[in-house]
Amino acid sequence: MTPLQLARIVEWAGTLHSRKRLQKVVYLLQTLRCPIEAEYTLHHYGPYSADVARLTDQMTQAGLLIETAEPGPGGPQYSYRLSETSKAQIQALHERPGFQDDILAFKEVTRRLLKYNPRELEIASTVVYFRRQGDALDAATEHTAAFKSIDPEGELMGRALEIVGSLLQQICGGARRGLQAVSRSALQLRQHRFVTRCFPASTAGYA
């Protein structure tokens, strides 16, 4: 992951609340073939990248990100926003002839992802992680539910599957309308079929 890519995500958030949200948004952007390079492993709170954490700390220490901490139930909750130095550097880059901002095409989907609750992003990204390890979608859902100790047919899993389905439709280029009007069981069935078609288990070159 490059400093510009991270700066863009923070810029589009305005203020990016929680490191967990950042970790999961980057992982799901990778799923959408956003050109972000970061190694992920499965952590207690879902997919986690030391690369993303390290770059966040480095940019904070360099004065490119402004970090604030607030007390939370599980410890400090960190938020990030761009410094004026970082904003100026982004502007300078865009004034260079021929400069290519490789993450710019993902602006709108990034903004949508950033609006989700970190817990929902955690479950959605864990489903995707197990799917990319070779699980069928049903198995990925069950493994996620067992790993996170949640109901595989509960509201939280349902919301997570909505995130997965709404993102991966962009890979296939399909459009789904009127999902709010269908029942949850019908919605989940459509999502399972859609994600299975658009998001096959990992193969060489797409791991």
Short mmCIF file of C-alpha atoms in Angstrom, two decimals:
data_model
loop_
_atom_site.label_atom_id
_atom_site.label_comp_id
_atom_site.label_asym_id
_atom_site.label_seq_id
_atom_site.Cartn_x
_atom_site.Cartn_y
_atom_site.Cartn_z
CA MET A 1 0.00 0.00 0.00
CA THR A 2 1.30 3.43 -0.90
CA PRO A 3 1.09 6.58 1.23
CA LEU A 4 -1.08 8.19 -1.46
CA GLN A 5 -3.57 5.31 -1.36
CA LEU A 6 -3.89 5.55 2.40
CA ALA A 7 -4.13 9.33 2.26
CA ARG A 8 -6.93 9.09 -0.29
CA ILE A 9 -8.96 6.74 1.90
CA VAL A 10 -8.57 9.05 4.89
CA GLU A 11 -9.39 12.08 2.71
CA TRP A 12 -12.63 10.47 1.49
CA ALA A 13 -13.60 9.64 5.06
CA GLY A 14 -13.06 13.22 6.22
CA THR A 15 -12.18 11.78 9.59
CA LEU A 16 -11.58 8.03 9.55
CA HIS A 17 -12.88 6.54 12.77
CA SER A 18 -11.19 3.34 14.05
CA ARG A 19 -8.25 1.36 12.80
CA LYS A 20 -10.53 -1.66 12.44
CA ARG A 21 -12.65 0.17 9.85
CA LEU A 22 -9.52 1.07 7.90
CA GLN A 23 -8.23 -2.53 7.94
CA LYS A 24 -11.50 -3.99 6.67
CA VAL A 25 -12.12 -1.31 4.04
CA VAL A 26 -8.67 -1.88 2.53
CA TYR A 27 -9.22 -5.65 2.50
CA LEU A 28 -12.59 -5.35 0.76
CA LEU A 29 -11.14 -2.90 -1.75
CA GLN A 30 -8.54 -5.55 -2.62
CA THR A 31 -11.45 -7.92 -3.25
CA LEU A 32 -12.72 -5.43 -5.82
CA ARG A 33 -9.28 -5.57 -7.51
CA CYS A 34 -8.23 -2.15 -6.27
CA PRO A 35 -4.45 -2.04 -6.85
CA ILE A 36 -3.50 -2.00 -3.17
CA GLU A 37 -0.69 -4.31 -2.14
CA ALA A 38 -0.92 -5.45 1.50
CA GLU A 39 -0.52 -8.87 3.07
CA TYR A 40 -3.43 -10.01 5.23
CA THR A 41 -3.77 -12.78 7.82
CA LEU A 42 -6.79 -13.87 9.83
CA HIS A 43 -6.90 -12.10 13.18
CA HIS A 44 -9.37 -12.37 16.07
CA TYR A 45 -11.17 -9.35 14.61
CA GLY A 46 -11.08 -10.60 11.03
CA PRO A 47 -8.53 -10.00 8.24
CA TYR A 48 -5.61 -7.92 9.49
CA SER A 49 -2.60 -6.42 7.71
CA ALA A 50 0.58 -5.44 9.51
CA ASP A 51 1.49 -3.55 6.32
CA VAL A 52 -1.53 -1.25 6.66
CA ALA A 53 -0.94 -0.76 10.39
CA ARG A 54 2.74 0.01 9.84
CA LEU A 55 2.07 2.56 7.09
CA THR A 56 -0.57 4.27 9.23
CA ASP A 57 1.93 4.63 12.07
CA GLN A 58 4.68 5.84 9.74
CA MET A 59 2.46 8.50 8.17
CA THR A 60 1.33 9.63 11.62
CA GLN A 61 4.93 9.94 12.80
CA ALA A 62 5.82 11.86 9.63
CA GLY A 63 3.04 14.36 10.23
CA LEU A 64 1.03 13.30 7.19
CA LEU A 65 -1.86 11.96 9.29
CA ILE A 66 -3.27 13.51 12.45
CA GLU A 67 -4.20 10.86 15.02
CA THR A 68 -6.63 11.35 17.88
CA ALA A 69 -7.55 8.83 20.57
CA GLU A 70 -10.72 8.55 22.62
CA PRO A 71 -11.57 6.08 25.40
CA GLY A 72 -13.52 3.04 24.21
CA PRO A 73 -14.96 -0.11 25.79
CA GLY A 74 -12.01 -2.21 24.59
CA GLY A 75 -9.33 0.46 24.89
CA PRO A 76 -8.45 3.66 23.00
CA GLN A 77 -10.31 4.28 19.74
CA TYR A 78 -8.13 5.98 17.14
CA SER A 79 -9.26 8.36 14.43
CA TYR A 80 -7.29 9.89 11.54
CA ARG A 81 -7.51 12.91 9.29
CA LEU A 82 -5.15 14.45 6.76
CA SER A 83 -2.66 17.09 7.83
CA GLU A 84 -2.25 20.25 5.77
CA THR A 85 1.13 18.90 4.64
CA SER A 86 -0.51 15.78 3.28
CA LYS A 87 -3.19 17.78 1.47
CA ALA A 88 -0.53 19.94 -0.15
CA GLN A 89 1.44 16.90 -1.30
CA ILE A 90 -1.64 15.36 -2.91
CA GLN A 91 -2.32 18.62 -4.74
CA ALA A 92 1.28 18.81 -5.92
CA LEU A 93 1.12 15.26 -7.26
CA HIS A 94 -1.97 16.05 -9.29
CA GLU A 95 -0.24 19.01 -10.88
CA ARG A 96 2.47 16.77 -12.31
CA PRO A 97 2.06 16.06 -16.04
CA GLY A 98 0.94 12.50 -16.67
CA PHE A 99 0.32 11.68 -13.01
CA GLN A 100 -1.96 8.64 -12.53
CA ASP A 101 -3.98 8.32 -9.30
CA ASP A 102 -4.55 4.57 -9.32
CA ILE A 103 -7.12 4.51 -6.51
CA LEU A 104 -9.29 7.38 -7.75
CA ALA A 105 -11.64 5.06 -9.66
CA PHE A 106 -12.58 3.48 -6.31
CA LYS A 107 -13.64 6.73 -4.65
CA GLU A 108 -17.39 6.12 -4.51
CA VAL A 109 -17.21 2.51 -3.37
CA THR A 110 -14.67 3.49 -0.72
CA ARG A 111 -17.02 6.16 0.58
CA ARG A 112 -19.85 3.63 0.78
CA LEU A 113 -17.67 1.14 2.65
CA LEU A 114 -16.57 3.78 5.13
CA LYS A 115 -20.18 4.34 6.17
CA TYR A 116 -20.66 0.79 7.42
CA ASN A 117 -20.34 -0.18 11.07
CA PRO A 118 -16.89 -1.67 11.85
CA ARG A 119 -18.53 -4.80 13.27
CA GLU A 120 -20.45 -5.38 10.03
CA LEU A 121 -17.25 -4.83 8.03
CA GLU A 122 -15.47 -7.30 10.31
CA ILE A 123 -17.99 -10.06 9.60
CA ALA A 124 -18.22 -9.30 5.87
CA SER A 125 -14.46 -9.32 5.41
CA THR A 126 -14.15 -12.58 7.36
CA VAL A 127 -16.70 -14.25 5.06
CA VAL A 128 -14.68 -13.03 2.09
CA TYR A 129 -11.44 -14.27 3.70
CA PHE A 130 -12.76 -17.82 4.10
CA ARG A 131 -14.18 -17.72 0.57
CA ARG A 132 -10.77 -16.73 -0.79
CA GLN A 133 -9.25 -19.65 1.09
CA GLY A 134 -11.37 -21.99 -1.03
CA ASP A 135 -14.58 -22.39 0.96
CA ALA A 136 -17.91 -22.51 -0.81
CA LEU A 137 -19.97 -19.49 0.21
CA ASP A 138 -22.20 -21.49 2.55
CA ALA A 139 -19.12 -22.96 4.23
CA ALA A 140 -17.48 -19.52 4.46
CA THR A 141 -20.60 -18.21 6.17
CA GLU A 142 -20.68 -21.12 8.62
CA HIS A 143 -16.95 -20.85 9.34
CA THR A 144 -17.29 -17.12 9.96
CA ALA A 145 -20.24 -17.66 12.29
CA ALA A 146 -18.30 -20.29 14.27
CA PHE A 147 -15.11 -18.20 14.32
CA LYS A 148 -16.96 -15.08 15.50
CA SER A 149 -19.52 -16.93 17.68
CA ILE A 150 -22.53 -15.42 15.95
CA ASP A 151 -25.76 -16.80 14.50
CA PRO A 152 -25.20 -17.73 10.81
CA GLU A 153 -28.83 -16.79 10.11
CA GLY A 154 -28.97 -13.75 12.36
CA GLU A 155 -29.29 -10.06 11.59
CA LEU A 156 -25.56 -9.35 11.81
CA MET A 157 -24.68 -12.05 9.30
CA GLY A 158 -27.50 -10.87 7.07
CA ARG A 159 -26.13 -7.33 7.04
CA ALA A 160 -22.62 -8.64 6.36
CA LEU A 161 -23.87 -10.64 3.37
CA GLU A 162 -25.60 -7.52 2.07
CA ILE A 163 -22.25 -5.74 2.11
CA VAL A 164 -20.55 -8.60 0.28
CA GLY A 165 -23.29 -8.82 -2.33
CA SER A 166 -23.52 -5.07 -2.92
CA LEU A 167 -19.77 -4.83 -3.45
CA LEU A 168 -19.25 -7.83 -5.65
CA GLN A 169 -21.97 -6.88 -8.08
CA GLN A 170 -19.42 -4.38 -9.38
CA ILE A 171 -17.12 -7.20 -10.44
CA CYS A 172 -19.83 -8.69 -12.61
CA GLY A 173 -21.22 -5.32 -13.63
CA GLY A 174 -24.73 -6.39 -12.69
CA ALA A 175 -27.40 -4.21 -11.17
CA ARG A 176 -29.86 -5.31 -8.53
CA ARG A 177 -32.92 -3.16 -7.87
CA GLY A 178 -35.65 -3.27 -5.31
CA LEU A 179 -33.82 -5.46 -2.80
CA GLN A 180 -35.50 -3.60 0.02
CA ALA A 181 -38.81 -5.03 -1.13
CA VAL A 182 -37.88 -8.71 -0.84
CA SER A 183 -37.88 -10.85 2.27
CA ARG A 184 -34.65 -11.56 4.13
CA SER A 185 -34.64 -15.23 3.09
CA ALA A 186 -35.08 -14.31 -0.57
CA LEU A 187 -32.44 -11.61 -0.26
CA GLN A 188 -29.90 -13.98 1.27
CA LEU A 189 -30.60 -16.61 -1.42
CA ARG A 190 -29.99 -14.05 -4.17
CA GLN A 191 -26.82 -12.87 -2.46
CA HIS A 192 -25.51 -16.44 -2.11
CA ARG A 193 -26.10 -17.16 -5.79
CA PHE A 194 -24.66 -13.81 -6.87
CA VAL A 195 -21.51 -13.99 -4.76
CA THR A 196 -20.85 -17.60 -5.75
CA ARG A 197 -20.97 -16.60 -9.43
CA CYS A 198 -19.00 -13.34 -9.16
CA PHE A 199 -16.55 -14.29 -6.46
CA PRO A 200 -15.13 -17.78 -7.01
CA ALA A 201 -12.73 -19.32 -4.55
CA SER A 202 -9.12 -18.24 -4.91
CA THR A 203 -7.18 -19.37 -7.94
CA ALA A 204 -3.64 -18.65 -9.04
CA GLY A 205 -3.24 -14.95 -9.64
CA TYR A 206 -6.24 -14.01 -7.54
CA ALA A 207 -5.33 -15.15 -4.05
#
